């Protein structure tokens, strides 16, 4: 599943809201049996939440993501992202190149 985009209004940033949204989103996905969560976002922020670059694990994004490391994945189970890889597709609402540019 893709969990993005995520944004917190500037006045409310830095108070843990982004982290709470991320953890809650991942818990809801885990409860639905989802094993991998993907997103395109600032690597510096998401690395601290357990995400790693997804291309290194063989997963390609629906549209090009720049920088490449911003396309990230995190396993929701104890296992690693897995050796299978593959093309990740997104929901129709996000299926336009302009939604994948910063
Ligand atoms: C990224 C974002 C969602 C974080 O939300 P937030 O509520 O401010 O996040 P939190 O309060 O949980 O975490 C704040 C911490 O993350 C760090 N952080 C915020 N943005 C960061 C970034 N782009 N890169 C690295 N670290 C970042 C802050 O410095 C802070 O660090 P600290 O805890 O050591 O002080 C928010 O800054 C935002 O909406 N940014 C604009 C939209 C965006 O870039 N979204 C991500 C792409 S989908």
mmCIF file of N, CA, C and O in Angstrom, residues 1-4 9 15 17 23-24 29 32 41-42 48 56-57 67-69 75 77-78 81 87-88 92 101:
data_model
loop_
_atom_site.group_PDB
_atom_site.id
_atom_site.type_symbol
_atom_site.label_atom_id
_atom_site.label_comp_id
_atom_site.label_asym_id
_atom_site.label_seq_id
_atom_site.Cartn_x
_atom_site.Cartn_y
_atom_site.Cartn_z
ATOM 1 N N UNK A 1 0.839 -1.188 0.000
ATOM 2 C CA UNK A 1 0.000 0.000 0.000
ATOM 3 C C UNK A 1 0.882 1.250 0.000
ATOM 4 O O UNK A 1 1.945 1.262 0.596
ATOM 5 N N UNK A 2 0.403 2.294 -0.646
ATOM 6 C CA UNK A 2 1.115 3.574 -0.629
ATOM 7 C C UNK A 2 0.472 4.461 0.433
ATOM 8 O O UNK A 2 -0.746 4.621 0.453
ATOM 9 N N UNK A 3 1.303 5.021 1.310
ATOM 10 C CA UNK A 3 0.814 5.895 2.374
ATOM 11 C C UNK A 3 1.388 7.291 2.134
ATOM 12 O O UNK A 3 2.428 7.652 2.676
ATOM 13 N N UNK A 4 0.741 8.051 1.288
ATOM 14 C CA UNK A 4 1.230 9.388 0.961
ATOM 15 C C UNK A 4 0.190 10.062 0.085
ATOM 16 O O UNK A 4 -0.633 9.372 -0.530
ATOM 17 N N UNK A 9 0.041 21.252 8.643
ATOM 18 C CA UNK A 9 0.108 22.704 8.404
ATOM 19 C C UNK A 9 1.286 23.289 9.185
ATOM 20 O O UNK A 9 1.602 22.822 10.295
ATOM 21 N N UNK A 15 5.495 19.099 16.389
ATOM 22 C CA UNK A 15 4.866 18.708 17.666
ATOM 23 C C UNK A 15 4.488 17.238 17.678
ATOM 24 O O UNK A 15 3.676 16.805 18.497
ATOM 25 N N UNK A 17 2.809 15.611 15.280
ATOM 26 C CA UNK A 17 1.589 15.258 14.528
ATOM 27 C C UNK A 17 1.925 14.343 13.349
ATOM 28 O O UNK A 17 1.261 13.326 13.118
ATOM 29 N N UNK A 23 2.400 6.697 12.258
ATOM 30 C CA UNK A 23 2.256 5.472 13.066
ATOM 31 C C UNK A 23 0.823 4.951 13.016
ATOM 32 O O UNK A 23 0.580 3.748 12.934
ATOM 33 N N UNK A 24 -0.151 5.877 13.071
ATOM 34 C CA UNK A 24 -1.563 5.456 13.025
ATOM 35 C C UNK A 24 -1.888 4.841 11.666
ATOM 36 O O UNK A 24 -2.542 3.794 11.585
ATOM 37 N N UNK A 29 -3.029 -0.036 8.418
ATOM 38 C CA UNK A 29 -2.668 -0.905 7.292
ATOM 39 C C UNK A 29 -2.274 -2.295 7.779
ATOM 40 O O UNK A 29 -2.663 -3.308 7.203
ATOM 41 N N UNK A 32 -5.092 -4.442 8.494
ATOM 42 C CA UNK A 32 -5.753 -4.947 7.275
ATOM 43 C C UNK A 32 -4.922 -6.019 6.584
ATOM 44 O O UNK A 32 -5.257 -6.454 5.491
ATOM 45 N N UNK A 41 8.820 10.664 -0.225
ATOM 46 C CA UNK A 41 8.950 11.767 0.731
ATOM 47 C C UNK A 41 10.388 12.016 1.106
ATOM 48 O O UNK A 41 11.291 11.325 0.634
ATOM 49 N N UNK A 42 10.587 12.997 1.965
ATOM 50 C CA UNK A 42 11.945 13.374 2.363
ATOM 51 C C UNK A 42 12.629 12.215 3.090
ATOM 52 O O UNK A 42 12.194 11.828 4.186
ATOM 53 N N UNK A 48 13.981 7.873 9.808
ATOM 54 C CA UNK A 48 13.819 7.742 11.264
ATOM 55 C C UNK A 48 12.557 6.980 11.641
ATOM 56 O O UNK A 48 12.363 6.617 12.801
ATOM 57 N N UNK A 56 16.295 -0.089 -4.101
ATOM 58 C CA UNK A 56 17.348 -1.034 -3.726
ATOM 59 C C UNK A 56 16.767 -2.423 -3.465
ATOM 60 O O UNK A 56 17.484 -3.422 -3.495
ATOM 61 N N UNK A 57 15.445 -2.480 -3.208
ATOM 62 C CA UNK A 57 14.780 -3.761 -2.973
ATOM 63 C C UNK A 57 13.968 -4.189 -4.194
ATOM 64 O O UNK A 57 13.155 -5.114 -4.108
ATOM 65 N N UNK A 67 14.625 12.981 -5.515
ATOM 66 C CA UNK A 67 15.697 12.040 -5.840
ATOM 67 C C UNK A 67 15.213 10.600 -5.692
ATOM 68 O O UNK A 67 14.216 10.340 -5.020
ATOM 69 N N UNK A 68 15.947 9.701 -6.303
ATOM 70 C CA UNK A 68 15.542 8.302 -6.330
ATOM 71 C C UNK A 68 15.330 7.725 -4.930
ATOM 72 O O UNK A 68 14.423 6.923 -4.705
ATOM 73 N N UNK A 69 16.153 8.185 -3.965
ATOM 74 C CA UNK A 69 16.070 7.655 -2.592
ATOM 75 C C UNK A 69 14.766 8.049 -1.904
ATOM 76 O O UNK A 69 14.439 7.543 -0.830
ATOM 77 N N UNK A 75 8.678 -2.516 5.763
ATOM 78 C CA UNK A 75 7.872 -3.704 6.055
ATOM 79 C C UNK A 75 7.063 -3.477 7.329
ATOM 80 O O UNK A 75 7.565 -2.872 8.269
ATOM 81 N N UNK A 77 5.621 -6.104 8.848
ATOM 82 C CA UNK A 77 5.855 -7.310 9.628
ATOM 83 C C UNK A 77 7.338 -7.362 9.945
ATOM 84 O O UNK A 77 8.112 -6.515 9.504
ATOM 85 N N UNK A 78 7.741 -8.380 10.669
ATOM 86 C CA UNK A 78 9.133 -8.479 11.079
ATOM 87 C C UNK A 78 10.059 -8.795 9.909
ATOM 88 O O UNK A 78 11.257 -8.542 9.973
ATOM 89 N N UNK A 81 11.919 -6.235 3.440
ATOM 90 C CA UNK A 81 11.091 -5.896 2.283
ATOM 91 C C UNK A 81 10.928 -7.044 1.291
ATOM 92 O O UNK A 81 10.004 -7.042 0.498
ATOM 93 N N UNK A 87 6.619 -3.761 -9.826
ATOM 94 C CA UNK A 87 6.099 -2.431 -10.131
ATOM 95 C C UNK A 87 4.957 -2.108 -9.179
ATOM 96 O O UNK A 87 4.018 -2.897 -9.059
ATOM 97 N N UNK A 88 5.051 -0.965 -8.523
ATOM 98 C CA UNK A 88 3.999 -0.556 -7.596
ATOM 99 C C UNK A 88 3.033 0.369 -8.330
ATOM 100 O O UNK A 88 3.459 1.302 -9.010
ATOM 101 N N UNK A 92 -6.386 5.412 -8.591
ATOM 102 C CA UNK A 92 -6.699 6.283 -9.725
ATOM 103 C C UNK A 92 -6.517 7.762 -9.369
ATOM 104 O O UNK A 92 -6.009 8.540 -10.169
ATOM 105 N N UNK A 101 5.396 14.876 -8.488
ATOM 106 C CA UNK A 101 6.482 15.861 -8.529
ATOM 107 C C UNK A 101 6.375 16.740 -7.305
ATOM 108 O O UNK A 101 5.268 17.026 -6.826
#
